[in-house]
Coordinates of C-alpha atoms and ligand atoms in Angstrom, one line a residue:
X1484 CA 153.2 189.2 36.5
X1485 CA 151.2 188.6 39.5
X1486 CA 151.1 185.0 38.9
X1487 CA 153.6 181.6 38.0
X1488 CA 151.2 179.0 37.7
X1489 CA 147.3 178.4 37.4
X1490 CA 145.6 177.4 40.7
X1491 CA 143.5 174.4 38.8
X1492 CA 146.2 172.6 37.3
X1493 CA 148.9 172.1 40.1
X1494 CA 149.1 168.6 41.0
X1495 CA 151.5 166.1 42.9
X1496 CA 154.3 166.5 40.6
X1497 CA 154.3 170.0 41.3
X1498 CA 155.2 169.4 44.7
X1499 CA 157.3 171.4 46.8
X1500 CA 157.9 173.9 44.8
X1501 CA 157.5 177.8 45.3
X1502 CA 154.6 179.4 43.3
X1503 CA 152.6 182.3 42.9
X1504 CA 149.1 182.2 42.5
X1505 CA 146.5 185.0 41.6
X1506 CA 142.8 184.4 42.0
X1507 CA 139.3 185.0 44.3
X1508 CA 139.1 183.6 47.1
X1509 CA 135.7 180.8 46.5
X1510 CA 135.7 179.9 50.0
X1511 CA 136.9 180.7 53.6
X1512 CA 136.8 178.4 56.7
X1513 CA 138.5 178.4 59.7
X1514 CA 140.1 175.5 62.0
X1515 CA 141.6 177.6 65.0
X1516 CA 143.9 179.5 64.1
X1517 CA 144.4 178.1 60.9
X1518 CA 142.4 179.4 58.0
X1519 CA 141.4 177.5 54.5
X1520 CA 140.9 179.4 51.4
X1521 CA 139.6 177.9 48.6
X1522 CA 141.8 180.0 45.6
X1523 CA 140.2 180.3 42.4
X1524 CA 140.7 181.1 38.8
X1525 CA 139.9 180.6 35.3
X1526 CA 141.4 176.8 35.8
X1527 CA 139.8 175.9 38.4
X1528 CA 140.5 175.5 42.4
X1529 CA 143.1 174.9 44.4
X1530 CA 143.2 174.3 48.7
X1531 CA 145.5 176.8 50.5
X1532 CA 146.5 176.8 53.9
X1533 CA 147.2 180.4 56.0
X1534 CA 149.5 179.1 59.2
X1535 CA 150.3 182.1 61.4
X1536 CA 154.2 181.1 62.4
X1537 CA 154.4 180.6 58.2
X1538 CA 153.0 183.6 57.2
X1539 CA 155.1 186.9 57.0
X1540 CA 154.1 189.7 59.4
X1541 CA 152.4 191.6 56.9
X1542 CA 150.0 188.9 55.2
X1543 CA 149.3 187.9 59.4
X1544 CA 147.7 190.9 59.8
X1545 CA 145.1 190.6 57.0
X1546 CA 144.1 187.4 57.4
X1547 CA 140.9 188.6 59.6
X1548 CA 139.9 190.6 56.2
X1549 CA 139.9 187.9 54.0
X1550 CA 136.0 187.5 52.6
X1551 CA 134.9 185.9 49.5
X1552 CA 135.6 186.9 46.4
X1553 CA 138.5 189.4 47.8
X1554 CA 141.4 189.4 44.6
X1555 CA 144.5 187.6 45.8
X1556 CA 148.1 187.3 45.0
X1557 CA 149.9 185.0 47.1
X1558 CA 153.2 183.1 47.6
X1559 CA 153.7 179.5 48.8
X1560 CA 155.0 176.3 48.9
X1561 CA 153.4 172.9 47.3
X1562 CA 152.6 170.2 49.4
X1563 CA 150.8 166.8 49.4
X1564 CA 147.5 166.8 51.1
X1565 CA 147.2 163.8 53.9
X1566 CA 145.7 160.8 52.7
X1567 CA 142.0 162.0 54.1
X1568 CA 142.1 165.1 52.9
X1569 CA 142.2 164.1 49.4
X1570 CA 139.4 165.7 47.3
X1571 CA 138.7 163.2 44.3
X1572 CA 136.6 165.6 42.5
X1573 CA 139.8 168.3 41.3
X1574 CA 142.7 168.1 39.5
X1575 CA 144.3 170.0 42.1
X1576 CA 143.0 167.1 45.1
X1577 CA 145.9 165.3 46.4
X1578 CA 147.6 168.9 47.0
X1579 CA 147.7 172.0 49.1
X1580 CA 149.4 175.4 49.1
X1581 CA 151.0 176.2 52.4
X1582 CA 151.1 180.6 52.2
X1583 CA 153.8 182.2 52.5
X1584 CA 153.0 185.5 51.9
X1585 CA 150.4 187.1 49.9
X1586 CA 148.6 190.8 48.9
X1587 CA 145.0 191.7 48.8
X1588 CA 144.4 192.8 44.9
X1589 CA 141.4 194.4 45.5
X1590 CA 138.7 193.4 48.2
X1591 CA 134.7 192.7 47.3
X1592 CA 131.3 193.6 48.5
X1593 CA 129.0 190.6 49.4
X1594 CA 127.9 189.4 45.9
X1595 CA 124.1 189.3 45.4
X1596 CA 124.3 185.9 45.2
X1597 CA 126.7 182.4 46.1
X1598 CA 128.9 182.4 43.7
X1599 CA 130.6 178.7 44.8
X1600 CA 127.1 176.8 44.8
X1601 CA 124.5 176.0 41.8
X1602 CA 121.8 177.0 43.0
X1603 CA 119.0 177.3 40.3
X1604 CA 116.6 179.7 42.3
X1605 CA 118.9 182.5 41.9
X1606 CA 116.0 185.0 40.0
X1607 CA 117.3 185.6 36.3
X1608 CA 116.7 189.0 36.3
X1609 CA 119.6 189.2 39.3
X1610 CA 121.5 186.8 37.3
X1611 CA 121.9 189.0 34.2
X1612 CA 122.2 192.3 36.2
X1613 CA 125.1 190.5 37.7
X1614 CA 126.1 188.8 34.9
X1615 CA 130.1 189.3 35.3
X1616 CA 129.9 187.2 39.1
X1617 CA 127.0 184.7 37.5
X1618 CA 129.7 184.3 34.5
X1619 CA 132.3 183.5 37.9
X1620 CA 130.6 180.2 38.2
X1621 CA 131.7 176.8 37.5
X1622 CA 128.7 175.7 35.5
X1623 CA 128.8 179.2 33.1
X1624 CA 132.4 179.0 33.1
X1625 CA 132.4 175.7 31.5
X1626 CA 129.4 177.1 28.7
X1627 CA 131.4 179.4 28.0
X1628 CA 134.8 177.7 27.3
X1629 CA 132.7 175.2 25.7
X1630 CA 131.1 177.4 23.2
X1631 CA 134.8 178.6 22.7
X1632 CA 136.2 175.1 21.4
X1633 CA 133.2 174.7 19.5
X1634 CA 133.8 178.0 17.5
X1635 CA 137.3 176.9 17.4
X1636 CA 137.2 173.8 15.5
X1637 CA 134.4 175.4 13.6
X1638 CA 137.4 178.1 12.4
X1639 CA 139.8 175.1 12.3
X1640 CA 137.7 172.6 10.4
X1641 CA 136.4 174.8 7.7
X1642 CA 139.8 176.7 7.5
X1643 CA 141.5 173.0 6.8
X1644 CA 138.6 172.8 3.6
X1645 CA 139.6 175.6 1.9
X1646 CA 137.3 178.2 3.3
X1647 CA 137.8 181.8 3.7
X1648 CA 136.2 183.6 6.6
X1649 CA 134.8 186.6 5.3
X1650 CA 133.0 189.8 7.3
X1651 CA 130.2 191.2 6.2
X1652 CA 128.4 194.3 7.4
X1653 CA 125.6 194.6 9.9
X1654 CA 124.9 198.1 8.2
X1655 CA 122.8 196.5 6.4
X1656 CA 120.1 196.7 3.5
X1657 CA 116.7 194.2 4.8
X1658 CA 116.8 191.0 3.9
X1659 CA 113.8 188.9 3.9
X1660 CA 114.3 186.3 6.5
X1661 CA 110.9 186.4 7.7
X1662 CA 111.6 188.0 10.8
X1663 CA 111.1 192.2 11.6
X1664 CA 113.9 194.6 11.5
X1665 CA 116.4 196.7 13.7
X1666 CA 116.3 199.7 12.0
X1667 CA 119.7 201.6 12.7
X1668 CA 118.9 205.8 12.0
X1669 CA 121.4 207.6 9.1
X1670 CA 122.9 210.9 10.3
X1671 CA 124.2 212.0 7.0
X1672 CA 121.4 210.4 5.0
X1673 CA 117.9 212.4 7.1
X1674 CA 114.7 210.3 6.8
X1675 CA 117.1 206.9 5.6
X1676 CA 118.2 204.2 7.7
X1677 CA 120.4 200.6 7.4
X1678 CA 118.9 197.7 8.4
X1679 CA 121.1 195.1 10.9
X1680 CA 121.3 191.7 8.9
X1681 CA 118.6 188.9 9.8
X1682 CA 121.5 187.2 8.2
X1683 CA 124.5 187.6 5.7
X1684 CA 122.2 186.0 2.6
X1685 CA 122.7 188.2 0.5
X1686 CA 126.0 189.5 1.2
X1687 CA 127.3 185.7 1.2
X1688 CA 125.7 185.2 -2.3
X1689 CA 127.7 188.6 -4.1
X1690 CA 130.8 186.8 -2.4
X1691 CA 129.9 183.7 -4.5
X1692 CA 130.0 186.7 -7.5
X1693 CA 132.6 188.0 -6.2
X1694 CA 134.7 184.9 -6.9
X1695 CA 135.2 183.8 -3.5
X1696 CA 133.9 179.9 -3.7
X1697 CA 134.0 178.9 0.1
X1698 CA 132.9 181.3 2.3
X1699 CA 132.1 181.0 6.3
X1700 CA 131.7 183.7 9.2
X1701 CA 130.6 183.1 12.4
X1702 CA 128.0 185.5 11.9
X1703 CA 125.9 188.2 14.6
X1704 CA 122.5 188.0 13.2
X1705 CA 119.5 190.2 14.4
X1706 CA 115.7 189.2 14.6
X1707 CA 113.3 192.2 16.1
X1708 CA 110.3 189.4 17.3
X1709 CA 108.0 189.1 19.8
X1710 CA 110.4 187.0 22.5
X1711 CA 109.2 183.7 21.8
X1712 CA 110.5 180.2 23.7
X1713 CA 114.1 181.3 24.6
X1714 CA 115.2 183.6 21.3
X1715 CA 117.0 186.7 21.6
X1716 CA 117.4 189.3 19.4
X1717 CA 120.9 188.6 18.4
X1718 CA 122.4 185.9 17.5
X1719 CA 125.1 184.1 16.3
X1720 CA 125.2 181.9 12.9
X1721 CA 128.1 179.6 11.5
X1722 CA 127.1 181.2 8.2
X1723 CA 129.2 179.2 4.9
X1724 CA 128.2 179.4 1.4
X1725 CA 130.6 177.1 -1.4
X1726 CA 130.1 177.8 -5.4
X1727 CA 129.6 175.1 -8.1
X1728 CA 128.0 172.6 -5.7
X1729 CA 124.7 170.3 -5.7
X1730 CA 123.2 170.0 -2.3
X1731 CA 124.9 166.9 -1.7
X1732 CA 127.6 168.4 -1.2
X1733 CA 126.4 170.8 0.8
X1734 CA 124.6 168.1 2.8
X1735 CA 128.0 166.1 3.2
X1736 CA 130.8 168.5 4.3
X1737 CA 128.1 169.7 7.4
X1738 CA 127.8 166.4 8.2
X1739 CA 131.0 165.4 8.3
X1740 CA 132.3 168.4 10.6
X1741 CA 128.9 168.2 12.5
X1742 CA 130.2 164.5 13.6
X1743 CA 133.4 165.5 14.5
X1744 CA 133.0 168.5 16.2
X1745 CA 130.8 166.0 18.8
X1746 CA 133.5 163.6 18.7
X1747 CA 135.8 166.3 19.7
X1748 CA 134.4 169.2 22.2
X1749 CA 131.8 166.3 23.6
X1750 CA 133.0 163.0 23.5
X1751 CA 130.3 161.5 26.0
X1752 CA 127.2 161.7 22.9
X1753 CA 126.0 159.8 20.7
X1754 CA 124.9 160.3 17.3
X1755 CA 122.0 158.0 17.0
X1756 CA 122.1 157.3 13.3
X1757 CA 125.0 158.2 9.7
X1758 CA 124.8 158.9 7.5
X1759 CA 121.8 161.4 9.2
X1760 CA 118.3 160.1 8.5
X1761 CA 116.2 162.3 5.5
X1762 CA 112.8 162.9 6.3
X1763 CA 110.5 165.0 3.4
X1764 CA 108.4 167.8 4.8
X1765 CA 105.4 165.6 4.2
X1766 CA 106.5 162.7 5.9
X1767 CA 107.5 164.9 9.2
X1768 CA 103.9 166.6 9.1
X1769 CA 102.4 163.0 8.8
X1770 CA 104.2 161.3 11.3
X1771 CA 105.5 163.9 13.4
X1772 CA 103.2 167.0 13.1
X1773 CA 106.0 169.4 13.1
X1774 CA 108.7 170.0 10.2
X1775 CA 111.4 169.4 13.5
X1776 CA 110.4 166.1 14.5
X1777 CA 112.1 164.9 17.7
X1778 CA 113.7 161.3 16.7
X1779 CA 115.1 159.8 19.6
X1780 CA 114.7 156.5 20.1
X1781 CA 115.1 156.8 23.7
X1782 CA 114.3 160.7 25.0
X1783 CA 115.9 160.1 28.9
X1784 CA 118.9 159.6 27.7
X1785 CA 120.9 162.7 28.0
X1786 CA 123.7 161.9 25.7
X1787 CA 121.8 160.5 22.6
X1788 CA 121.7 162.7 19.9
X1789 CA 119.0 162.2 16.9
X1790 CA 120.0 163.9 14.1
X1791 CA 118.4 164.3 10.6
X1792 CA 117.8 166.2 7.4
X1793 CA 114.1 167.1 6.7
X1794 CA 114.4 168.2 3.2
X1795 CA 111.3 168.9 0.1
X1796 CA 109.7 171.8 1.6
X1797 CA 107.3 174.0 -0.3
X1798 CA 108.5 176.2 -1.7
X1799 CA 105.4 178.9 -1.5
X1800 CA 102.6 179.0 1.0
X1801 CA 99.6 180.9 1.3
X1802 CA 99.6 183.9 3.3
X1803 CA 97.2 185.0 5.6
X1804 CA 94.7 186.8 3.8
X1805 CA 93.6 188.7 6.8
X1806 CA 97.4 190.2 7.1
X1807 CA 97.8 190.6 3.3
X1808 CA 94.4 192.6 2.5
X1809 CA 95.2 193.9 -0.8
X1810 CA 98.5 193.1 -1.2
X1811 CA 100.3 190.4 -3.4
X1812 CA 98.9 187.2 -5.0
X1813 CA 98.6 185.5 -1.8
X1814 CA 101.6 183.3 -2.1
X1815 CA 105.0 183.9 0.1
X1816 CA 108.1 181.9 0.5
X1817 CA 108.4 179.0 3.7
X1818 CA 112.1 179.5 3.9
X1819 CA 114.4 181.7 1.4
X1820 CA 113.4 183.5 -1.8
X1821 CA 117.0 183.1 -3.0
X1822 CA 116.4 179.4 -2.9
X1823 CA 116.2 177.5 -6.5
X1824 CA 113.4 174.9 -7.0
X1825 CA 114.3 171.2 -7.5
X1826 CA 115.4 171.1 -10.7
X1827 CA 112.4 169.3 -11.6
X1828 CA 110.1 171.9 -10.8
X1829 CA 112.2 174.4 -12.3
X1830 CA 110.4 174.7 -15.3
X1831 CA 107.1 175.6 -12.7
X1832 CA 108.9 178.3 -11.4
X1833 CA 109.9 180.3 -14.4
X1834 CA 106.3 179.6 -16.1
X1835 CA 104.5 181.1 -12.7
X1836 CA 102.6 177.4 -12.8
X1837 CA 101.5 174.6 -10.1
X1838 CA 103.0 177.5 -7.5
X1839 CA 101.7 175.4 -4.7
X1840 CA 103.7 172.1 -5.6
X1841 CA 106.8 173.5 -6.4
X1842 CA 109.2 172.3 -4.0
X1843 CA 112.8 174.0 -3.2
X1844 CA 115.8 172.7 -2.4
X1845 CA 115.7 173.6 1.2
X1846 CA 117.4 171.3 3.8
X1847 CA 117.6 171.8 7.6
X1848 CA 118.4 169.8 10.1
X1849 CA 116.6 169.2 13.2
X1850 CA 118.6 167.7 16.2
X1851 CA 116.7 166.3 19.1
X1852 CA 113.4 168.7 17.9
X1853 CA 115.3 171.9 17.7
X1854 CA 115.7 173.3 14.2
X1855 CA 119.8 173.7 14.4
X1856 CA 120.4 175.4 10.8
X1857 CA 119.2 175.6 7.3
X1858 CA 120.0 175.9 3.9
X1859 CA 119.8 175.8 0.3
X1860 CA 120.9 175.8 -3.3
X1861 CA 120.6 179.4 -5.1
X1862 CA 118.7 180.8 -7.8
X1863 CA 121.5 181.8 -9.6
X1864 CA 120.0 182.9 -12.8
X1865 CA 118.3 186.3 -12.1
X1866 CA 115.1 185.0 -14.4
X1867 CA 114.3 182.3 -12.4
X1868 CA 114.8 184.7 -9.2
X1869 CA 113.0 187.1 -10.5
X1870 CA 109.9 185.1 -10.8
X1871 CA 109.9 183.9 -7.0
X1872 CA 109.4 188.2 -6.1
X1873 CA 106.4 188.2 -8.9
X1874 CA 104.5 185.2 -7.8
X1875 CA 105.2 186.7 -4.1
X1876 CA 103.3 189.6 -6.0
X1877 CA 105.5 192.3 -5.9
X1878 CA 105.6 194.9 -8.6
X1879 CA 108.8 194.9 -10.7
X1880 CA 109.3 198.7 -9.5
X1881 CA 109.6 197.5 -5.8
X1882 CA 111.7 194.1 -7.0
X1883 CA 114.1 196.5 -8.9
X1884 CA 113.9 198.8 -5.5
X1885 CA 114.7 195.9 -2.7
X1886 CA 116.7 193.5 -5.2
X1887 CA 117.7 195.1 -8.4
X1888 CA 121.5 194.9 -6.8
X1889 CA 121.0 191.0 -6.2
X1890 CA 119.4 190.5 -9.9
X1891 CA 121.9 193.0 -11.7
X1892 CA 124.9 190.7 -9.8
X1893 CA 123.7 187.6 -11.1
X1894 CA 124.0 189.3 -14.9
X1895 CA 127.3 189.3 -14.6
X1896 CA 127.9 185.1 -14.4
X1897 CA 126.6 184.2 -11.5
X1898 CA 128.1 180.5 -10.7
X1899 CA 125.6 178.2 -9.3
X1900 CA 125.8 178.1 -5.7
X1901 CA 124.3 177.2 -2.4
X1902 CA 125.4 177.6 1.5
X1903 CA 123.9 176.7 5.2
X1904 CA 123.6 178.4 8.3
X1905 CA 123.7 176.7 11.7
X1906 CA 122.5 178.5 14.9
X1907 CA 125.5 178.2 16.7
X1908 CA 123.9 179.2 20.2
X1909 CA 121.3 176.0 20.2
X1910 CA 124.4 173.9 19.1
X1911 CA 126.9 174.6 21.9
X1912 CA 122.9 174.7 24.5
X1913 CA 122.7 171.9 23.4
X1914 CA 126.0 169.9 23.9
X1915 CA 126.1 171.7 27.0
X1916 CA 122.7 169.9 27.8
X1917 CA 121.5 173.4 28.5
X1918 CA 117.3 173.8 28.2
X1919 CA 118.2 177.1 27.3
X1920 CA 120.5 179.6 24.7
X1921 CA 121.1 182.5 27.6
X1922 CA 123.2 180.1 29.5
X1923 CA 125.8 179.9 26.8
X1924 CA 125.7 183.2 25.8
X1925 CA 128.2 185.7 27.9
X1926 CA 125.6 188.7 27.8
X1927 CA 122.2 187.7 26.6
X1928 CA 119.5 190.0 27.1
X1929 CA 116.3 188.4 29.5
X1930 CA 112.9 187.1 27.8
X1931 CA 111.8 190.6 26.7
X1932 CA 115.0 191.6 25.3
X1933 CA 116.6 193.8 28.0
X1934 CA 120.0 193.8 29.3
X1935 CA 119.4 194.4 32.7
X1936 CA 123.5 195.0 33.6
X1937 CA 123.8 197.9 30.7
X1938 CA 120.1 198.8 31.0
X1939 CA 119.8 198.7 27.4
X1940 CA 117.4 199.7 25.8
X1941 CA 117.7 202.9 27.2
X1942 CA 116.9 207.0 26.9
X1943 CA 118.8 209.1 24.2
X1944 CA 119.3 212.6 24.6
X1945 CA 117.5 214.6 22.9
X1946 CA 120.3 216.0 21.0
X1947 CA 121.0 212.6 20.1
X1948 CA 117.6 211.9 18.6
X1949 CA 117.5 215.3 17.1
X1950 CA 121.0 214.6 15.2
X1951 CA 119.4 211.6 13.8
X1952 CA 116.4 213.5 12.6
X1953 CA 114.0 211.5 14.9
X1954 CA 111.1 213.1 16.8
X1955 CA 109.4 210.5 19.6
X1956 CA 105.6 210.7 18.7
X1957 CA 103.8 213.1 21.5
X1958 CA 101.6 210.0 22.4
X1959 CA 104.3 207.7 23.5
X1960 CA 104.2 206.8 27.1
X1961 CA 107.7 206.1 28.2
X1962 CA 108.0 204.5 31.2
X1963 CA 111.1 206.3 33.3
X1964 CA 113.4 203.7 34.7
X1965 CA 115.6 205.0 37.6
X1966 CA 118.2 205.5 35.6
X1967 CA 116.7 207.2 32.3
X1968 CA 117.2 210.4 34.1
X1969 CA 120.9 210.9 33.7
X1970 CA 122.0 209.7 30.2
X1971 CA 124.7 209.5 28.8
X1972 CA 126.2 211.8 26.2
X1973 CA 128.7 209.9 23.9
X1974 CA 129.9 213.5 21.8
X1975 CA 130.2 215.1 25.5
X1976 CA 131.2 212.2 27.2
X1977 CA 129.5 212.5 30.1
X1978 CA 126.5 212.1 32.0
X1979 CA 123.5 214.8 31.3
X1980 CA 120.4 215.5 33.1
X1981 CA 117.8 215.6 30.4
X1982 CA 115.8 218.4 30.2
Ligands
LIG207 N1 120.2 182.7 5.6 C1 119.6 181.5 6.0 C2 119.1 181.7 7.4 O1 119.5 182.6 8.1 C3 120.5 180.3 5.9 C4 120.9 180.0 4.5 O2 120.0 179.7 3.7 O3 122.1 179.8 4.3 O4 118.3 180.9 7.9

């Protein structure tokens, strides 16, 4: 072990006493012929002192090296900081390490950018192509641990209420989400291809078949759009489905681990109104104009948090007839076709009537105008789901071809069911008061859906394409990057030049 103790959380009652600390070094400055290092690591920061006459000949000589970010190992002795020298800001304040000895690790170029100040000009592009030293900061550090604890009492919470944690594939069928597809290419299967999940729906739903009555996953979803606001193409649901419930029950086990995961990973909000205010779709388009009405009494405060169930959506809506020329009846679902109609409208659904006042049973909730997750109760009974794909005007042929496996499942006693997902990235933005989701993801790709650091999406070789039966069309303009001209190989391993 290189290390005995954690820089960030040595305090007065640690003192003098011999440690070893391991680290980077945040800061250097010099007083004479005494230097100051700033030490830090995953916990935080801690002073240390490098007096020549204390020093052992061999560290002495490399203290001219030392440079930011340089690795560290070092040996030393606690001791109280003088009264003025106290930092009030750190754990570690009222302390100092006085070195005894210690070892370069490893040494470090200039990083492209400070990595011990905030500064929010830093271009994002630099950011992300540096992600592992932007992810060295103190403000992504804390994202990061924060989105942690909050997946943590997620797993903890729904663990304590009987619920399994399940994982489904991303080699996928589609799903109709509403969003476009990652198609993934089959090798063995020429000309076919899976589809990654927009969501675990339908997987979730043959677990309810399958006999497993609380389900949740925290769930890697995939959405090929246009980059709109601050989406990215993957992303991560707290996906749960539960068998023989109503949606009030639904409604009342997210709320109550909704308040007290704020309680516990972010103490400081609060929750403006609970039981959470209901709001019908109509009411939010009258009063609000948008179905995720912003209900804060008071928007400059940072730490109030308006939460609320808009609930009674249509369930149908017309499509555009200019995008549908020819197709269907004109009608498509606003949210889920697996969803059931209120139970008053059932009979409406079955007898193809009134299509445009059915309502489902779709509930999201909106917190402070975001959209945070969404959810309903099932059509369990394959008749009545049956009917949503022919007033969507699809031929039984294609239902039979996209969700004959869904309808042939719910022959075989189906229990009535019904489940939420949350996005889990605008959650923990969020908490973190973060304007946007890439600061609490580790690796996000940038607005067009790059990763700048991997360079992804990147050249195949042509072997590559060829073992998936793929041929680029002759008229596609492909823009070399610098680096598209060696790929990689993954059955040779190594780099290639492509012919
Ligand atoms: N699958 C839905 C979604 O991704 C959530 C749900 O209905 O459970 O929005």
């Amino acid at each position: 072990m290189y290390r005995t103790h954690y820089c960030g959380r040595l305090t007065e009652e640690d003192e003098n006493q011999e440690v070893q600390l391991a680290g980077w070094i945040n800061t250097r400055r010099d007083h004479g012929k005494i230097a100051f290092i700033d030490l830090r690591d995953i916990s935080g920061i801690v002073q240390v002192v490098l007096v020549p006459q204390d020093l052992d000949e061999a560290s002495n000589k490399l203290i001219a090296e030392l440079r930011p970010e340089f690795v560290l190992s070092l040996k030393g002795i606690v001791k109280k900081r003088s009264a003025k020298q106290i930092n009030p800001n750190i754990l570690s304040g009222k302390i100092e390490i006085l070195a005894k000895s210690f070892e370069i690790l490893n040494k470090s170029k200039t990083p492209p950018f400070e990595i011990d100040q905030e500064e929010n000009n830093v271009n994002e592009e630099l950011r992300l192509k540096y992600r592992y030293l932007d992810l060295r900061k103190e403000r992504m550090k804390n994202n990061i641990l924060l989105r942690y604890r909050i997946i943590k009492f997620v797993r903890d919470f729904f663990h304590e209420k009987g619920f399994i944690e399940i994982e489904t594939p991303n080699l996928a069928k589609g799903t109709p989400e509403g969003a476009r597809e990652f198609l993934v290419p089959s090798r063995l299967h020429p000309g076919k291809f899976y589809v990654l999940p927009q969501s675990p729906q339908q997987f979730k739903q043959l677990l309810m078949v399958g006999g497993f009555d609380r389900y949740f996953q925290i769930a890697r979803c995939f959405r090929d759009e246009d980059q709109r606001g601050d989406r990215q193409p993957e992303f991560t649901q707290l996906d749960l489905e539960m068998s023989f419930v109503e949606r009030e029950d639904v409604i009342s086990i997210i709320e109550e681990s909704l308040i007290n995961l704020i309680k516990a990973v972010a103490p400081e909000k609060k929750i403006q109104q609970i039981p959470f205010p209901r709001i019908s779709y109509a009411e939010a388009m009258e009063k609000y104009k948008t179905d995720r009405p912003d209900m804060r009494e008071d928007k400059n405060d940072p730490n109030l948090l308006a939460l609320a169930w808009v609930v009674d959506f249509p369930f149908f809506e017309k499509t555009d007839p200019a995008m549908n020329a020819g197709q269907g009846n004109g009608w498509t679902f606003t949210h889920n076709p697996f969803s059931a109609a209120k139970p008053e409208h059932k009979e409406w659904l079955l007898n193809k009537e009134k299509i445009g006042e059915i309502l489902t049973t779709q509930y999201d909730i909106v917190l402070n105008g975001f959209e945070i997750g969404g959810g309903s109760i099932r059509n369990h009974e394959p008749l009545a789901l049956q009917r949503v794909f022919e007033i969507m005007g699809l031929e039984l042929d294609e239902i039979k071809n996209k969700f004959g496996h869904m309808l042939e499942a719910f022959e075989y006693g189906a229990p009535p069911h019904g489940g939420i997902a949350w996005g889990l990235d605008r959650i923990v933005a969020i908490l973190a008061n973060e304007p946007n989701i890439r600061e609490v993801i580790a690796f996000p790709k940038t607005g067009d859906a790059r990763d700048p650091m991997m360079d992804s999406p990147s050249d195949v070789s042509p072997k590559q394409l060829k073992e998936v039966h793929i041929k680029l069309s002759d008229d596609l303009e492909i823009e070399e990057s610098p680096k598209s001209k060696k790929v990689f190989d993954p059955i040779e391993g190594n780099f290639s030049k492509e012919e």
